[in-house]
mmCIF file of C-alpha atoms in Angstrom:
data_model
loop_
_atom_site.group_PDB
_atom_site.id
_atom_site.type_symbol
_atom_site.label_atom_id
_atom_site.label_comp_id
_atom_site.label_asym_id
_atom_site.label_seq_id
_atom_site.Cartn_x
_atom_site.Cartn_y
_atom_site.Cartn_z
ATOM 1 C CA UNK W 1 13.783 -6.646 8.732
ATOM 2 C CA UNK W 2 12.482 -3.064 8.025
ATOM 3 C CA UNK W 3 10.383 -1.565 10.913
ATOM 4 C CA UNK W 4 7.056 -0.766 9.071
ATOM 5 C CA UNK W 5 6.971 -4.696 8.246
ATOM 6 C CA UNK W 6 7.245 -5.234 11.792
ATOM 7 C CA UNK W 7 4.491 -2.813 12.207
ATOM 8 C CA UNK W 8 2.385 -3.991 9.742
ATOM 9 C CA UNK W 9 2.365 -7.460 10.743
ATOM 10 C CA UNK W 10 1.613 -7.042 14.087
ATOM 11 C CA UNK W 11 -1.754 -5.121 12.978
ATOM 12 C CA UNK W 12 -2.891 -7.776 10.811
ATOM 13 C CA UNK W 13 -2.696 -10.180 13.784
ATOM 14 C CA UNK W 14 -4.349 -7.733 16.244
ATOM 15 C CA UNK W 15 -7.234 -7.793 13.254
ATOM 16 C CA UNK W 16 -7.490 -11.858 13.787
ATOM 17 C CA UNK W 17 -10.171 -13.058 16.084
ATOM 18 C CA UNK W 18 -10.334 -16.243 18.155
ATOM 19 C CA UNK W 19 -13.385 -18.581 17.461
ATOM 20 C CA UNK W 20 -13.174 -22.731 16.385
ATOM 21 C CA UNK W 21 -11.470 -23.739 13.806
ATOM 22 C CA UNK W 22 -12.638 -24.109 10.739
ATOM 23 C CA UNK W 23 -14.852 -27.431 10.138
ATOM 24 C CA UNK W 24 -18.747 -28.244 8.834
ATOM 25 C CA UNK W 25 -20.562 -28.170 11.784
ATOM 26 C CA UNK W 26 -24.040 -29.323 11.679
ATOM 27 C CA UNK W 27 -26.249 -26.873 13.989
ATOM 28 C CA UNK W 28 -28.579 -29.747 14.886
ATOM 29 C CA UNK W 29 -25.065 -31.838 16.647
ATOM 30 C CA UNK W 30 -23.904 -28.506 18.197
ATOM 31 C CA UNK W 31 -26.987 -27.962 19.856
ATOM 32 C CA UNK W 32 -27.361 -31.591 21.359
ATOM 33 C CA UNK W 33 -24.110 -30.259 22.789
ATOM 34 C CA UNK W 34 -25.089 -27.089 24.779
ATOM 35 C CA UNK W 35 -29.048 -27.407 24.917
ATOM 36 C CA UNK W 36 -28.565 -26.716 28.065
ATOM 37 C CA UNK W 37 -26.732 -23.268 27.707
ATOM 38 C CA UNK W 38 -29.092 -22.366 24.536
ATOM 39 C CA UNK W 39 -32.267 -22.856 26.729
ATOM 40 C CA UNK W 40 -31.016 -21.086 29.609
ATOM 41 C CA UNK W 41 -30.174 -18.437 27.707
ATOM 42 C CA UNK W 42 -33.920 -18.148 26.181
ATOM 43 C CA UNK W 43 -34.199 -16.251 29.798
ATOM 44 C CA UNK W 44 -32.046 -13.588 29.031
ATOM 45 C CA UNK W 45 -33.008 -13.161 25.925
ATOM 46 C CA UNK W 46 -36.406 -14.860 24.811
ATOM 47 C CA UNK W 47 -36.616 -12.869 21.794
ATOM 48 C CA UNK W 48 -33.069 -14.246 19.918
ATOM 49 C CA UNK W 49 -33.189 -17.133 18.095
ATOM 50 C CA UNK W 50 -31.740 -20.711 18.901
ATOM 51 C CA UNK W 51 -29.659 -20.077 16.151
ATOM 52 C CA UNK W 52 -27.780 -16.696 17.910
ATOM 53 C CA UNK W 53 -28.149 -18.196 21.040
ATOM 54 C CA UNK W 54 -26.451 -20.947 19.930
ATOM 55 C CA UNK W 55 -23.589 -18.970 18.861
ATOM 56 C CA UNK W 56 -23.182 -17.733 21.888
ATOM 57 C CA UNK W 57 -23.293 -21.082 23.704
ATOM 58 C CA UNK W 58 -20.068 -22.533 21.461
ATOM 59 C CA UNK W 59 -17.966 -19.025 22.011
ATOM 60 C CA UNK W 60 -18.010 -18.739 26.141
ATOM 61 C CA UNK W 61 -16.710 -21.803 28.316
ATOM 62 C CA UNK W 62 -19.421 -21.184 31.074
ATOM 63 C CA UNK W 63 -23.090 -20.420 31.244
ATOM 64 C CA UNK W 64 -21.794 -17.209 33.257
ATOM 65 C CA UNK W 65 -19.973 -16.145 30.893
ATOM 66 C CA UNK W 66 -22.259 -16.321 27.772
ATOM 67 C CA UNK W 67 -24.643 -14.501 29.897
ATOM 68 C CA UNK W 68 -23.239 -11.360 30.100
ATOM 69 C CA UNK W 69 -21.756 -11.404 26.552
ATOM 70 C CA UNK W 70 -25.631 -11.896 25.166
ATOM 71 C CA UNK W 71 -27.142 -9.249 27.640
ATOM 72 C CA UNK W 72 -23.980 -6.895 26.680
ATOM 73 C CA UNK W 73 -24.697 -7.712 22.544
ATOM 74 C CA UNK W 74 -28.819 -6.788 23.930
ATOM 75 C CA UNK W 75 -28.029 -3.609 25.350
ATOM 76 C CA UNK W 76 -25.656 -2.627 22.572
ATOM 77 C CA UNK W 77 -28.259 -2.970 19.609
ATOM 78 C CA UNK W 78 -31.018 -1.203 21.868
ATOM 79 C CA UNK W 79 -29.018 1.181 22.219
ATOM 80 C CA UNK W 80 -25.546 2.297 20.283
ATOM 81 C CA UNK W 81 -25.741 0.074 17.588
ATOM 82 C CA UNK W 82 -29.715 0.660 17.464
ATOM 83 C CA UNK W 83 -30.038 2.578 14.046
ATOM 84 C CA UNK W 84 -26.510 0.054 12.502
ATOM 85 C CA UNK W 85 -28.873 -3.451 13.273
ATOM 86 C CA UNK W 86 -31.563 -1.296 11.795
ATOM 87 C CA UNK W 87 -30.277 0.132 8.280
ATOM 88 C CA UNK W 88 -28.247 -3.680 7.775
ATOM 89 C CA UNK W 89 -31.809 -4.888 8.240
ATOM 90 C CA UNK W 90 -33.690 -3.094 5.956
ATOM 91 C CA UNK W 91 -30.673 -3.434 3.292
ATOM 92 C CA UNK W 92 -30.266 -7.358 3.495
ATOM 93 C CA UNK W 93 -34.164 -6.543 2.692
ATOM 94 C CA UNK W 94 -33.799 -4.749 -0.624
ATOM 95 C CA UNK W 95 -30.797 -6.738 -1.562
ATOM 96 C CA UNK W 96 -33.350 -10.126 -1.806
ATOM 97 C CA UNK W 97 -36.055 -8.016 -3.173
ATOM 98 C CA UNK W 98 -35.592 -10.637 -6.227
ATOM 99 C CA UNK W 99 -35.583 -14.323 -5.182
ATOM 100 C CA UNK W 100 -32.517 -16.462 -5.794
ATOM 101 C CA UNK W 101 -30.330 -12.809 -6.456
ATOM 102 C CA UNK W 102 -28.142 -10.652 -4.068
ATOM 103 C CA UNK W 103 -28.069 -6.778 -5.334
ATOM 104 C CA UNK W 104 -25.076 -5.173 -3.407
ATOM 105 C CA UNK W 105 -26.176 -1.463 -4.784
ATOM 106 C CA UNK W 106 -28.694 -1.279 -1.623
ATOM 107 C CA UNK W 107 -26.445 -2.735 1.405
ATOM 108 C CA UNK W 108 -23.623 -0.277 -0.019
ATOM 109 C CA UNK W 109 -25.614 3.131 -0.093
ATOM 110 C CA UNK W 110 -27.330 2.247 3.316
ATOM 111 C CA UNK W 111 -23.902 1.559 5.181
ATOM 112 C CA UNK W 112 -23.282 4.593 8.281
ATOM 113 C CA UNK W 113 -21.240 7.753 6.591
ATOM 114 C CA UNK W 114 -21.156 5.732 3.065
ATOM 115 C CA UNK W 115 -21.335 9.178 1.003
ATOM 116 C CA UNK W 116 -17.511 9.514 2.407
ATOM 117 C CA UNK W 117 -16.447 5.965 3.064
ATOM 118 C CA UNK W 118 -18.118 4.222 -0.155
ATOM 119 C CA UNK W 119 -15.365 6.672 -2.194
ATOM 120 C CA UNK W 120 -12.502 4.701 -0.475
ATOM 121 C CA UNK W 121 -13.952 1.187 -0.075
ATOM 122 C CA UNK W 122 -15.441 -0.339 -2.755
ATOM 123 C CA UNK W 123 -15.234 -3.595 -4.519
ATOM 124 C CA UNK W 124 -11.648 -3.180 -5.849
ATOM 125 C CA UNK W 125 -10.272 -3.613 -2.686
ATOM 126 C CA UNK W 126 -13.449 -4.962 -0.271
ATOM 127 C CA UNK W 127 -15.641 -6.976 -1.439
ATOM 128 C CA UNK W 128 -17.944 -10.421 -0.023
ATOM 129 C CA UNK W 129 -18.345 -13.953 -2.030
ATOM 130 C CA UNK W 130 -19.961 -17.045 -0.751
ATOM 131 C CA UNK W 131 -18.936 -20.770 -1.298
ATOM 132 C CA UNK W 132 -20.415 -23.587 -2.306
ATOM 133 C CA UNK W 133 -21.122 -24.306 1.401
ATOM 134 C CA UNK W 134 -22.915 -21.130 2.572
ATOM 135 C CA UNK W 135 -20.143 -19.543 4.143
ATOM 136 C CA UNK W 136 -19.046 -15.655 3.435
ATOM 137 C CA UNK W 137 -15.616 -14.742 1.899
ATOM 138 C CA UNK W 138 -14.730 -11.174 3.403
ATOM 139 C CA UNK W 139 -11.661 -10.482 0.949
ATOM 140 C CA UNK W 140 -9.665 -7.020 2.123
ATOM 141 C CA UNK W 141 -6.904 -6.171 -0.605
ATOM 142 C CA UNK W 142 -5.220 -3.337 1.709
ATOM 143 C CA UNK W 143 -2.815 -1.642 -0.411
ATOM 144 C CA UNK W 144 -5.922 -0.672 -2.610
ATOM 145 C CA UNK W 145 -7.088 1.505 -0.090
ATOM 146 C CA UNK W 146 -6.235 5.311 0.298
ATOM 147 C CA UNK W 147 -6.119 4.651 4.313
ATOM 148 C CA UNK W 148 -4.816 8.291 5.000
ATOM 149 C CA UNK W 149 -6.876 10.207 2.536
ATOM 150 C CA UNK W 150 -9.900 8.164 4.521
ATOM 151 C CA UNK W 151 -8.735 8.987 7.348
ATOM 152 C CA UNK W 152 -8.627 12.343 6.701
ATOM 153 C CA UNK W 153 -12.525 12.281 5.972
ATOM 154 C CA UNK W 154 -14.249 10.022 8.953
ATOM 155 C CA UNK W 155 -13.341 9.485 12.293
ATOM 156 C CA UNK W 156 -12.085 6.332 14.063
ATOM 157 C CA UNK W 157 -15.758 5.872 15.225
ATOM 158 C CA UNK W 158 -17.570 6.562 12.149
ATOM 159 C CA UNK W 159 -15.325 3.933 10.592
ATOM 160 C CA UNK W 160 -15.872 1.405 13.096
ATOM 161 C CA UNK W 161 -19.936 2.082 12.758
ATOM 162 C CA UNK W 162 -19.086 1.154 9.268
ATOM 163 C CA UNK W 163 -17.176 -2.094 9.960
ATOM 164 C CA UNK W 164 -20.120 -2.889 12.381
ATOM 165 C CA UNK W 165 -22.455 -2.496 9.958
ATOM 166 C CA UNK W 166 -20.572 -4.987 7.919
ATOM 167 C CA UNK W 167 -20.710 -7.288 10.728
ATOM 168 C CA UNK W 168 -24.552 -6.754 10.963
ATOM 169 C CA UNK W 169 -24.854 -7.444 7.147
ATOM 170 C CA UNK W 170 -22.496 -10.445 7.217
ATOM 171 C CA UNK W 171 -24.798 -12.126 10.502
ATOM 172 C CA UNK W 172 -28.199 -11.607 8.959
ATOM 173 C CA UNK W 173 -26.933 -13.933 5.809
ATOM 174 C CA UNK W 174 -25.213 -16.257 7.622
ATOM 175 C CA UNK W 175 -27.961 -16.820 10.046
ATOM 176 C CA UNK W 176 -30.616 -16.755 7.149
ATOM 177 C CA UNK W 177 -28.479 -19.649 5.456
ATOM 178 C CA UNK W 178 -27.675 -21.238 8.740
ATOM 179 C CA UNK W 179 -31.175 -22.298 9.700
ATOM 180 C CA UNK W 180 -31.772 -22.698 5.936
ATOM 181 C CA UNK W 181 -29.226 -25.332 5.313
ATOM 182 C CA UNK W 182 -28.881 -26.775 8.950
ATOM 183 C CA UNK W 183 -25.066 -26.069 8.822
ATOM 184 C CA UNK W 184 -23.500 -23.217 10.904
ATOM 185 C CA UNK W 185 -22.211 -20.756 7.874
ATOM 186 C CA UNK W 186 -19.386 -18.458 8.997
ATOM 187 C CA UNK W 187 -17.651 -15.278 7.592
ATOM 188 C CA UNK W 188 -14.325 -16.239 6.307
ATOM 189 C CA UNK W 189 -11.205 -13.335 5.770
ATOM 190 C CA UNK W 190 -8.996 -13.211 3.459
ATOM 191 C CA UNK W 191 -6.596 -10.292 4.056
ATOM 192 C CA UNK W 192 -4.332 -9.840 0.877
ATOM 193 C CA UNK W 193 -1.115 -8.584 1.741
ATOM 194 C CA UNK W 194 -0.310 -8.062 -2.272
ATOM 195 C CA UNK W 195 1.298 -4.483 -3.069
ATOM 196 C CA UNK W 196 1.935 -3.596 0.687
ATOM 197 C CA UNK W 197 4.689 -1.002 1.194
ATOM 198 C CA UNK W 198 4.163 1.236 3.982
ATOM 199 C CA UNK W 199 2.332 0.570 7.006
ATOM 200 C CA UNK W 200 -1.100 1.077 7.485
ATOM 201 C CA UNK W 201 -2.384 4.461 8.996
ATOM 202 C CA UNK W 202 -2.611 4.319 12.757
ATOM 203 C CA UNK W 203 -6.291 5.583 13.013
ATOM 204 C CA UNK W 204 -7.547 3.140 9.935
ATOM 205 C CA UNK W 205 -5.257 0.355 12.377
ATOM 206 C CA UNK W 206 -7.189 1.263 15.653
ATOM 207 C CA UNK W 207 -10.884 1.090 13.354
ATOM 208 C CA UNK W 208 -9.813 -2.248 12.495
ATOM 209 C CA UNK W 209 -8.434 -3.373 15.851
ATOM 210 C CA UNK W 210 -12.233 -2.173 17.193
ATOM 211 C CA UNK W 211 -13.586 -3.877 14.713
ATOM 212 C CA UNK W 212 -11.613 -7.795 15.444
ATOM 213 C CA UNK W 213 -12.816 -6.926 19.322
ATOM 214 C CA UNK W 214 -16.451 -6.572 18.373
ATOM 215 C CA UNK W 215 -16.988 -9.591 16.503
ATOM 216 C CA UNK W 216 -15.833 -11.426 19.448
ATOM 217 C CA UNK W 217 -18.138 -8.902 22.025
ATOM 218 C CA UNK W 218 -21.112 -8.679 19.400
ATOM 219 C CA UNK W 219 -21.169 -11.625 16.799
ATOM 220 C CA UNK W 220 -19.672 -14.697 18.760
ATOM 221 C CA UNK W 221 -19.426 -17.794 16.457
ATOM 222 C CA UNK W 222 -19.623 -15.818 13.172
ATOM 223 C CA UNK W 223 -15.749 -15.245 12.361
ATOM 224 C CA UNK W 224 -14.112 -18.420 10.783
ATOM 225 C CA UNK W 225 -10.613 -18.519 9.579
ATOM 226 C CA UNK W 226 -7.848 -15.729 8.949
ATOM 227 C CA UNK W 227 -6.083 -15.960 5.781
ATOM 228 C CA UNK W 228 -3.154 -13.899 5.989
ATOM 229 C CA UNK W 229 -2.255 -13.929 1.930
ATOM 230 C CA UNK W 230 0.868 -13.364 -0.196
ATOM 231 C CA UNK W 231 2.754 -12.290 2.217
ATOM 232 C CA UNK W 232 5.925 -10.640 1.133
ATOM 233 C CA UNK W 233 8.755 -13.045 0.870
ATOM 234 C CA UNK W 234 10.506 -10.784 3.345
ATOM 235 C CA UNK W 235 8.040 -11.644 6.135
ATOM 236 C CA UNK W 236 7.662 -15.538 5.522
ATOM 237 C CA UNK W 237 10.595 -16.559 7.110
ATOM 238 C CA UNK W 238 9.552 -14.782 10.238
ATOM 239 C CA UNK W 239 6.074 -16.272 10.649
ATOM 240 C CA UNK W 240 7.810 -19.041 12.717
ATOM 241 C CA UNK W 241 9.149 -16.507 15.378
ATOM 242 C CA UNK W 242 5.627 -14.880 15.882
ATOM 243 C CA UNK W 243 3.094 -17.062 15.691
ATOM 244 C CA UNK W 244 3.745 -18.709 19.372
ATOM 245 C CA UNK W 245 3.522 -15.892 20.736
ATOM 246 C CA UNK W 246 -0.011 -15.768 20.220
ATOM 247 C CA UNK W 247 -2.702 -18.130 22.156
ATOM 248 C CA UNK W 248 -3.407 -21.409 20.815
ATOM 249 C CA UNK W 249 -6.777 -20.598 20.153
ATOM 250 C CA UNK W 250 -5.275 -17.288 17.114
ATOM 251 C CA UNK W 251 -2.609 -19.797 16.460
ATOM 252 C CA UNK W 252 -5.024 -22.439 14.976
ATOM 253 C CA UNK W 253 -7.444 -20.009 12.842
ATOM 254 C CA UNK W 254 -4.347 -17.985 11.060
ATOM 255 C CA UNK W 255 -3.226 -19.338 7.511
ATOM 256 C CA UNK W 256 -0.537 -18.308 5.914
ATOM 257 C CA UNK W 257 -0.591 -18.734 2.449
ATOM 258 C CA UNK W 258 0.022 -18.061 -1.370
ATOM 259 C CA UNK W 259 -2.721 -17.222 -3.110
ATOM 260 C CA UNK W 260 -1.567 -16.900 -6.939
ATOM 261 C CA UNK W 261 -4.532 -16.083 -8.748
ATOM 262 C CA UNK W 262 -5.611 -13.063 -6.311
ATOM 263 C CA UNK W 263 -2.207 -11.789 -6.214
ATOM 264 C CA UNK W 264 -2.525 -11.908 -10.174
ATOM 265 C CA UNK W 265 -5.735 -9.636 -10.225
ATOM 266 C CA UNK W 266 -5.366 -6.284 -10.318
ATOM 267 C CA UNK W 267 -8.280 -5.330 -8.303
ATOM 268 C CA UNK W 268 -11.175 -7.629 -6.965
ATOM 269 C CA UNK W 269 -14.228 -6.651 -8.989
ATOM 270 C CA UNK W 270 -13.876 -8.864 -11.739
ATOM 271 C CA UNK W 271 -14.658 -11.640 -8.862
ATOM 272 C CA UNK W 272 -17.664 -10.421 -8.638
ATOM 273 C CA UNK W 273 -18.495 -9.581 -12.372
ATOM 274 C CA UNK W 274 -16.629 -12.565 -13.885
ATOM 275 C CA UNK W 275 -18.099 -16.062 -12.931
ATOM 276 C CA UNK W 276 -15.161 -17.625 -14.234
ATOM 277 C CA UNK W 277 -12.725 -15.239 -11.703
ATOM 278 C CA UNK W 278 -15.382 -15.713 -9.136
ATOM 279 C CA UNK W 279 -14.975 -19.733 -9.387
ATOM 280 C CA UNK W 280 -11.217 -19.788 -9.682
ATOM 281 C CA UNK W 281 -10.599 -18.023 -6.594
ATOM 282 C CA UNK W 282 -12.804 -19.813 -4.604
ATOM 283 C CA UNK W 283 -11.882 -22.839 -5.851
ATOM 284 C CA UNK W 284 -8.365 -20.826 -4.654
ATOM 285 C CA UNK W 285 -9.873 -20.720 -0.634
ATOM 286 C CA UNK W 286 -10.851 -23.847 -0.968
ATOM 287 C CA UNK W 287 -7.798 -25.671 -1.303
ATOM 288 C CA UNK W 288 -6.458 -23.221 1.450
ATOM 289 C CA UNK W 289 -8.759 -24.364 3.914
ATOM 290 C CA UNK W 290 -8.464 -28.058 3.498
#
């Protein structure tokens, strides 16, 4: 098995992060089930919502431990992540300007160091869908993306204060449709292996690796399944060996799977501009997640 396969797979699993597995979950039956957590929480933090402190609740075994994750997640958006929770705000703001529509253009030009990082990442190879349900589709189509000439340009940081961003942009929807439709909406990846050849850069690896920790330090409860698609045939036979070596917990959210029509598209956009592209491949997740 050549060695930057090797390499390459073990990123994509250090980019997986470890929440429930995937199910509709109705917020009103999760919070009969830690009321007690949520409320106690309120103390720490009697500015969040039920709805984050909820999250919070489902993602720590002990009140203890949900504590300091919430007052850490505080501190951080006082502070560091101050001006990121600030610009995703204002952006998810403009985006809705007009009811019932999402304009991207907004959330894209507001993102930290996007002058430099929107030339590399755009909607051929990154892009965000939502299902019928209310949950977010974060599709990442990695050979599209000039990792090294990025790299080049912005720092490990400044592309992690990106990724964050994303996180903040991603957790102000799903919370908006979360308390809107009474069911706890979650960001959903799918990471499409098609066209890989060479492993990823090592700083672009170490942005995403910061980027898997902070949704479990920052946005508990958000991250839903990994989709780990069209994988080359060269890897498949190995998924066997590696996946117990992971905890139970990454075990149950990975999916390995085929995807046809996504591996068929040359680049993403037209999932976004082409209703009928858009609908196929989520029809595509779908069936994957059942």
């Amino acid at each position: 098995m050549p060695g930057f396969f090797l390499v390459f797979f073990a990123l994509l699993l250090l980019t997986t992060t470890t929440t429930t597995a995937y199910q509709a979950k109705l917020v009103s039956s999760l919070l009969k089930t830690k009321q007690t957590t949520v409320d106690k929480l309120a103390t720490v933090a009697p500015d969040s919502s039920e709805l984050t402190r909820l999250r919070f609740a489902l993602a720590f075994p002990s009140q203890a431990e949900a504590t300091r994750a919430l007052k850490a997640t505080i501190a951080w958006r006082a502070g560091p992540g101050k001006s990121i929770v600030e610009a995703a705000s204002k952006a998810v703001v403009e985006a809705t300007r007009n009811p019932g529509e999402w304009d991207n253009e907004p959330v894209r030009l507001a993102a930290p160091h996007a002058k430099t990082i929107n030339q590399f990442i755009t909607p051929k190879n990154i892009l965000t869908l939502s299902t019928d349900d209310g949950d977010l589709v974060y599709i990442i189509r990695a050979s599209a993306i000039n990792d090294n000439q990025l790299m080049r340009k912005v720092s490990v940081k400044q592309l992690s204060e990106f990724f964050a961003y994303v996180k903040e942009v991603h957790s102000i929807v799903a919370n908006a449709r979360s308390e809107r439709t009474g069911r706890l909406c979650e960001v959903i990846f799918a990471n499409d292996i098609s066209g890989i050849r060479l492993p990823p850069n090592s700083k672009f690896s170490e942005a995403l690796t910061s980027s898997s920790k902070q949704y479990e330090q920052l946005y508990p409860s958000l991250a839903g399944p990994t989709m780990i698609l069209n994988l080359p045939l060269i890897l498949q036979a190995f998924i066997a060996l590696f996946k117990p070596l992971f905890p139970k917990t990454v075990q149950d959210r990975l999916l390995f799977e085929r995807a046809p029509f996504l591996a068929s598209q040359k680049e993403l956009t037209p999932l976004t501009t082409t209703p009928k592209s858009r609908d196929r491949f989520l029809a595509e997740v779908k069936k994957l997640l059942r």
